[in-house]
Amino acid sequence: MRRRNVPLIKVSDLKVVLRRLSAVLLFIIAFMTILLSKVDSVAIEAVHKVVMDITGPVMQVVEFPSRVIHRIYTYFYDISHIYSDNQELRAENKQMLILQNKVRTLEVENQLLERLLNYVPPAEATFISAKIIAESGDNFTNMLLVYIGDEYVQKGQIVMGDESVIGRIDKVSGHYAKVILVTDINSKIPVVIERTRVRGILSGNNTETPSLIFTRSSADIQEGDVVVTSGVGGMFPSGLPIGFVSSIKNGEIAVETMADISRVEYVRIVDYGLSAEDENLQSELMESENNAR
Amino acid sequence: MRDSWQERLRVFLLHRIPLAVTFALMFLFCMPINSLQQNYFRPLIGLICVYYWVLKRGYIFGYFSAFCVGLLMDVYSSSPLGINILTMMLIVFITNISARYFQNASFGLGWLLFCIVGLVTLFLKWLFLMLYFKSWLQPQEILFAYCTTIMFYPFVAYLNVWVQNKFLPQERINE
């Protein structure tokens, strides 16, 4: 009687082994990806670009109905508040007229002083607008996806809502850009207290109120002080408003952002005429400033 | 008899349905709601879908599918690339172990199990993020994320049950 040839390993067993091996391999890839993210590798940027470009058009389709619903809600909300808004605006207008006269006088005075001192003003910033098409899909992070590609914007540029800074460009693909909001833990922006010119770094902490860090303990900072960009490092123009000091407790300074994210449909991206490479200069400056403190 | 290529293609496409449904739901929950505050209440849809499909149809939704879901989550958040990938793969690992005992569990028991699996994985994700950033992250965020995800579980799970009964009714489809 002939004996049947029994294979050493069954095909089904081999499949199980391969499946387990691939799982181990995927775990290793995940760990490697985290490590590469830490060093901000070019490969990671490329992965972001590819995924954003593939999934971006889907997000644009999904965004449309949400935007329509939001517009309808805003329309009725605005109508219900039309009288009180009108009263507020009238009062504000009176104050603005007084301020306008003061500004004109100061402008003339400023021009005269600039001429006297041979002062070279910084480059004029230009703006470009972009539409928000997605928000963060994660509770641990605060980001936006906007419809604008690398032809117009680059990493590090500052992003504004209606009147104040809301974040900076983190990643750019062919047609989409990822914006890190000032509240995100990755966000670090050099700022200054408008009233006292005390410098610091506005550091996001994933809450609604980012912290003002690297300020002297004896610095003159009060609740309600306006926080603006300092322009240190050269990536951001100076004097752009971000928020105001909302509380000072045990040396921790919390800043409330001015921008009303719930009303922002389009963002403005500020181009200060500097390239992304200058970000290194900015981080170096920030580091040296921190060391000095 | 060997299956025709049409049959193989049909089975292949059927097996990709859970991943497609997961992606569609994730896109839907990424749409702008124009509020930073409401972002804290956004449920982690990927987490629910990965748990559900691994528990119910583990043979078609494995580590590779979880890898893809995690990658999409990472790109649509500012967390470092790899954190969500690792979290999603950990769900597959934990759920695979529990699937041996709970695959045919009732809806309520499945929900209860998700409460435990979700808490463990979100806690691990929180630890990974703190290790990565080398700073303390507020635990409120993990609790908000956890609570909203738990509350959304029935809605997402029922949708997945419908998809499962409609397209993947058999225990195993001609593998």
XYZ file of C-alpha atoms in Angstrom:
468
model
C 0.000 0.000 0.000
C 1.380 3.455 -0.988
C 1.721 6.051 1.737
C 0.389 9.568 1.053
C 2.892 12.437 1.007
C 2.115 14.591 4.049
C 3.521 18.149 3.752
C 5.717 19.396 6.594
C 3.592 22.528 7.112
C -0.075 22.817 6.188
C -1.085 25.762 3.996
C -3.613 26.919 6.615
C -0.898 26.882 9.315
C 1.385 28.866 7.031
C -1.376 31.444 6.538
C -1.751 31.843 10.312
C 2.014 32.258 10.748
C 2.146 34.852 7.958
C -0.829 36.715 9.442
C 0.892 36.876 12.842
C 4.159 37.966 11.286
C 2.439 40.736 9.356
C 0.782 41.924 12.589
C 4.175 42.097 14.304
C 5.576 43.931 11.271
C 2.737 46.462 11.356
C 3.360 47.088 15.084
C 7.038 47.719 14.296
C 6.066 50.101 11.453
C 3.747 51.994 13.837
C 6.567 52.413 16.387
C 9.003 53.478 13.671
C 6.476 56.024 12.371
C 6.173 57.578 15.842
C 9.956 57.821 16.096
C 10.186 59.371 12.624
C 7.442 61.872 13.561
C 9.622 62.978 16.461
C 12.423 63.988 14.098
C 9.987 65.545 11.587
C 11.175 63.324 8.746
C 10.602 64.068 5.052
C 8.958 60.647 4.683
C 6.318 61.597 7.261
C 5.608 64.825 5.383
C 5.211 62.789 2.187
C 2.748 60.383 3.854
C 0.686 63.339 5.084
C 0.718 64.893 1.613
C -0.425 61.710 -0.127
C -3.234 60.915 2.353
C -4.450 64.532 2.415
C -4.519 64.731 -1.385
C -6.407 61.438 -1.691
C -8.988 62.115 1.029
C -9.319 65.894 0.583
C -11.939 65.763 -2.215
C -14.134 63.475 -0.060
C -13.941 65.993 2.785
C -15.002 68.777 0.435
C -18.165 66.845 -0.448
C -18.911 66.062 3.219
C -18.313 69.672 4.253
C -21.025 71.120 1.995
C -24.226 70.018 3.853
C -22.666 70.900 7.203
C -21.899 74.400 5.933
C -25.452 74.886 4.619
C -26.960 73.862 7.998
C -24.592 76.191 9.819
C -25.464 79.105 7.541
C -29.201 78.616 8.119
C -28.636 78.500 11.893
C -26.436 81.627 11.801
C -29.014 83.476 9.691
C -31.820 82.956 12.212
C -29.486 83.589 15.163
C -28.393 86.916 13.643
C -31.993 87.962 12.968
C -32.966 87.277 16.590
C -30.096 89.454 17.833
C -30.421 92.262 15.289
C -31.715 94.934 17.723
C -29.131 94.407 20.471
C -26.326 94.135 17.892
C -27.435 97.440 16.359
C -27.331 99.211 19.734
C -23.859 97.825 20.445
C -22.564 98.818 17.017
C -23.848 102.388 17.398
C -22.011 102.758 20.689
C -18.895 101.173 19.206
C -19.068 103.481 16.200
C -18.997 106.562 18.439
C -15.853 105.292 20.153
C -14.252 104.391 16.824
C -14.747 107.923 15.468
C -12.869 109.337 18.457
C -10.124 106.732 18.007
C -9.889 107.435 14.268
C -8.943 111.060 14.934
C -6.321 109.963 17.461
C -4.875 107.400 14.998
C -4.573 110.004 12.241
C -2.613 112.315 14.515
C -0.371 109.459 15.699
C 0.236 108.280 12.129
C 1.489 111.682 11.054
C 3.644 111.894 14.175
C 5.000 108.395 13.545
C 5.933 109.190 9.938
C 7.787 112.313 11.053
C 9.726 110.385 13.711
C 10.553 107.562 11.274
C 12.035 110.100 8.856
C 14.035 111.701 11.654
C 15.467 108.333 12.782
C 16.048 106.859 9.282
C 13.921 103.890 10.376
C 13.584 100.952 7.958
C 10.084 99.454 8.376
C 9.597 95.652 8.227
C 8.209 94.068 5.059
C 4.492 94.459 4.472
C 2.575 91.263 5.127
C 0.219 89.946 2.464
C -2.831 87.782 3.061
C -4.436 84.914 1.192
C -7.825 83.430 2.094
C -8.721 79.747 2.282
C -11.856 77.748 3.059
C -12.057 75.394 6.053
C -13.129 71.937 4.884
C -12.511 69.758 7.940
C -11.829 69.873 11.637
C -9.837 67.563 13.840
C -11.186 64.033 14.037
C -9.616 63.658 17.447
C -10.352 65.088 20.906
C -6.690 65.308 21.829
C -5.785 67.747 19.079
C -7.032 71.003 17.609
C -6.517 71.397 13.883
C -8.272 72.467 10.703
C -7.939 71.337 7.116
C -8.138 74.199 4.614
C -8.454 74.131 0.845
C -5.205 75.727 -0.304
C -2.110 74.077 -1.731
C 1.666 74.435 -1.572
C 1.588 76.798 -4.548
C 0.249 79.562 -2.291
C 1.228 78.722 1.287
C 4.080 77.106 3.149
C 4.755 75.534 6.498
C 4.971 77.926 9.427
C 2.846 80.755 8.036
C 0.433 82.332 10.481
C -3.324 81.812 10.099
C -5.931 84.391 11.128
C -9.665 84.216 11.696
C -11.705 87.380 11.321
C -9.335 89.694 13.159
C -6.982 87.657 15.293
C -4.487 84.818 15.024
C -5.963 81.327 15.258
C -2.965 79.149 14.366
C -0.202 78.347 11.911
C 0.290 76.121 8.868
C 1.696 72.742 9.885
C 1.556 70.564 6.768
C 0.912 71.419 3.124
C 0.010 69.108 0.254
C -0.802 69.830 -3.394
C -4.282 71.205 -2.641
C -4.744 71.119 1.117
C -3.065 72.552 4.193
C -3.278 71.494 7.830
C -3.596 74.306 10.376
C -2.513 73.796 13.978
C -4.669 76.000 16.212
C -3.130 78.119 18.986
C -4.910 75.893 21.514
C -3.169 72.728 20.263
C -0.382 71.219 22.341
C 2.014 71.491 19.365
C 1.492 75.248 19.066
C 4.234 77.571 20.331
C 4.021 81.239 19.247
C 6.332 84.057 20.397
C 4.117 86.778 21.842
C 4.292 90.043 23.747
C 1.945 91.739 26.211
C 0.767 94.801 24.320
C 0.611 97.120 27.375
C 3.971 96.320 29.001
C 5.924 94.727 26.081
C 6.700 91.671 28.258
C 7.777 88.821 25.991
C 6.745 85.190 26.282
C 5.689 82.100 24.391
C 2.026 81.258 23.942
C 1.919 77.505 24.411
C -1.167 75.447 23.517
C -2.293 72.825 26.014
C -5.361 71.333 24.278
C -7.709 73.426 26.427
C -9.597 76.559 25.401
C -7.075 78.731 27.244
C -3.435 78.334 26.121
C -0.702 79.263 28.623
C 1.756 82.111 28.492
C 5.137 80.626 29.394
C 8.757 81.823 29.728
C 7.805 85.161 31.254
C 9.614 86.602 34.276
C 7.838 85.994 37.564
C 8.147 89.707 38.351
C 6.742 90.763 34.960
C 3.899 93.266 34.959
C 0.999 91.226 33.615
C -2.632 91.781 34.575
C -5.910 90.109 33.745
C -7.367 91.632 30.573
C -3.976 92.495 29.028
C -3.977 92.022 25.264
C -1.529 89.428 23.885
C -0.095 90.059 20.398
C 2.542 88.360 18.252
C 6.048 89.588 19.028
C 7.571 88.940 15.615
C 10.604 87.236 17.233
C 12.206 84.856 14.765
C 10.790 86.708 11.799
C 8.208 84.135 10.726
C 5.246 86.113 12.043
C 4.565 89.828 11.696
C 4.556 91.604 15.044
C 1.460 93.146 16.574
C -1.158 90.661 15.390
C -3.698 90.166 18.194
C -4.151 86.640 19.602
C -6.109 87.000 22.835
C -6.144 88.483 26.302
C -4.974 87.316 29.711
C -7.968 85.627 31.319
C -6.488 84.461 34.630
C -3.240 84.405 36.623
C -3.110 81.628 39.217
C 0.034 80.388 40.999
C 2.226 81.955 38.312
C 0.314 80.231 35.512
C -1.002 82.716 32.977
C -4.015 81.605 30.941
C -4.852 83.379 27.699
C -8.294 83.432 26.129
C -8.219 83.599 22.361
C -10.051 86.454 20.620
C -11.129 84.501 17.555
C -14.635 83.086 17.529
C -13.961 79.781 15.817
C -17.694 79.069 15.560
C -18.033 81.939 13.085
C -14.972 81.243 10.984
C -15.629 79.726 7.566
C -12.631 81.178 5.795
C -9.188 81.833 7.221
C -6.539 84.333 6.194
C -2.991 83.087 5.811
C -0.316 85.707 6.364
C 2.703 85.729 4.090
C 5.538 87.681 5.610
C 7.833 87.022 2.657
C 10.072 84.588 4.514
C 10.653 80.946 3.656
C 9.956 77.887 5.800
C 13.707 77.384 6.368
C 13.611 80.431 8.611
C 11.631 78.375 11.089
C 14.948 76.961 12.314
C 16.103 80.494 12.996
C 12.908 81.132 14.897
C 13.280 78.030 17.061
C 16.943 78.873 17.695
C 16.009 82.387 18.771
C 13.256 81.080 21.019
C 15.632 78.542 22.534
C 18.340 81.127 23.206
C 15.771 83.444 24.742
C 14.540 80.655 27.021
C 18.096 79.784 28.026
C 18.768 83.413 28.847
C 15.832 83.312 31.225
C -13.863 23.514 -8.456
C -12.019 26.816 -8.485
C -14.055 30.008 -8.163
C -14.318 32.244 -11.194
C -12.557 35.622 -11.063
C -15.932 37.377 -10.854
C -16.751 35.423 -7.720
C -13.342 36.183 -6.229
C -13.783 39.876 -7.015
C -17.266 39.868 -5.450
C -15.919 38.296 -2.253
C -12.962 40.698 -2.219
C -15.262 43.722 -2.521
C -17.660 42.360 0.100
C -14.761 41.959 2.506
C -13.780 45.600 2.007
C -17.252 46.875 3.024
C -16.481 47.182 6.789
C -13.412 49.306 6.045
C -15.356 51.452 3.561
C -18.161 52.004 6.115
C -15.578 52.940 8.768
C -13.929 55.472 6.454
C -17.307 56.961 5.427
C -18.343 57.441 9.076
C -14.968 58.925 9.972
C -15.245 61.470 7.157
C -18.761 62.342 8.279
C -17.591 63.005 11.822
C -14.686 65.161 10.614
C -17.017 67.717 9.040
C -16.679 71.216 10.451
C -19.049 71.985 13.324
C -17.476 75.422 13.734
C -16.791 75.160 17.396
C -13.609 74.431 19.205
C -15.501 73.601 22.389
C -17.675 71.020 20.647
C -14.545 69.322 19.351
C -14.015 67.870 22.823
C -17.346 66.071 22.505
C -16.566 64.553 19.115
C -16.844 60.759 19.390
C -14.000 58.544 18.229
C -15.892 56.780 15.462
C -12.851 54.847 14.269
C -12.533 53.252 17.696
C -16.149 52.006 17.694
C -15.968 50.662 14.137
C -12.647 48.887 14.605
C -13.895 47.259 17.836
C -17.207 46.205 16.284
C -15.819 44.694 13.101
C -12.939 42.930 14.822
C -15.401 41.394 17.284
C -17.982 40.368 14.698
C -15.960 39.796 11.510
C -12.381 39.523 12.714
C -11.322 37.426 9.715
C -11.951 40.313 7.297
C -11.057 43.238 9.573
C -7.604 42.725 10.986
C -4.424 44.591 11.742
C -4.010 46.020 8.245
C -7.506 47.561 8.250
C -6.861 48.996 11.725
C -3.549 50.378 10.423
C -5.389 52.222 7.613
C -8.018 53.606 10.027
C -5.275 54.798 12.405
C -3.368 56.430 9.553
C -6.449 58.399 8.504
C -7.071 59.437 12.121
C -3.471 60.617 12.442
C -3.626 62.685 9.266
C -6.921 64.291 10.339
C -5.548 65.270 13.719
C -2.383 67.029 14.769
C -1.218 64.081 16.855
C 2.092 62.568 15.763
C 1.817 60.094 12.911
C 1.752 56.597 14.377
C -0.028 57.247 17.689
C -3.518 56.459 16.386
C -2.136 53.623 14.246
C -0.709 52.018 17.374
C -3.923 52.648 19.331
C -6.104 51.088 16.654
C -3.842 48.055 16.421
C -3.985 47.671 20.188
C -7.789 47.557 19.950
C -7.483 44.736 17.425
C -5.114 42.908 19.771
C -7.347 43.301 22.852
C -10.589 42.626 20.951
C -9.134 39.538 19.276
C -8.469 38.067 22.705
C -11.966 38.861 23.957
C -13.614 37.784 20.680
C -12.953 34.130 21.609
C -15.425 34.459 24.455
C -17.690 37.321 23.384
C -18.172 36.974 19.599
C -21.795 35.911 19.998
C -22.429 38.163 22.983
C -25.671 40.133 23.234
C -25.713 43.798 22.240
C -25.631 44.938 25.863
C -22.687 42.727 26.723
C -20.870 43.920 23.603
C -21.439 47.504 24.726
C -20.176 46.706 28.227
C -17.077 45.077 26.769
C -16.533 48.138 24.590
C -16.622 50.309 27.738
C -13.649 48.322 29.067
C -11.748 47.993 25.766
C -12.317 51.688 24.976
C -11.110 52.811 28.392
C -7.950 50.689 28.196
C -7.040 51.849 24.679
C -7.801 55.531 25.309
C -5.783 55.387 28.510
C -2.862 53.870 26.576
C -3.200 56.539 23.879
C -3.119 59.210 26.581
C 0.065 57.668 27.983
C 1.674 57.478 24.509
C 0.852 61.160 23.880
C 2.270 62.225 27.256
C 5.423 60.224 26.598
C 5.740 61.742 23.143
C 5.208 65.350 24.232
C 6.968 64.795 27.579
C 4.298 66.885 29.249
C 1.172 66.401 31.319
C -2.073 66.281 29.330
C -5.373 67.142 30.979
C -7.279 63.920 31.848
C -10.602 65.700 31.141
C -9.981 65.247 27.419
C -9.708 61.480 27.683
C -12.853 61.402 29.834
C -14.829 63.569 27.391
C -13.644 61.441 24.484
C -14.472 58.263 26.366
C -17.957 59.353 27.472
C -19.057 60.629 24.055
C -17.665 57.551 22.328
C -19.531 55.273 24.759
C -22.765 57.226 24.192
C -22.409 57.052 20.418
C -21.666 53.320 20.450
C -25.312 52.120 20.030
C -25.949 54.347 16.991
C -22.743 53.384 15.198
C -23.055 49.725 16.211
C -26.668 49.522 14.949
C -25.567 50.959 11.614
C -22.797 48.375 11.458
C -25.282 45.620 12.404
C -27.448 46.714 9.476
C -24.462 46.655 7.091
C -23.419 43.270 8.457
C -26.912 41.741 8.007
C -27.297 43.281 4.565
C -23.925 42.458 3.025
C -22.106 40.004 5.269
C -24.816 37.822 6.767
C -23.014 34.478 6.805
C -20.495 33.545 9.416
C -17.840 33.093 6.715
C -18.231 34.058 3.068
C -16.352 31.688 0.726
C -12.894 32.603 1.906
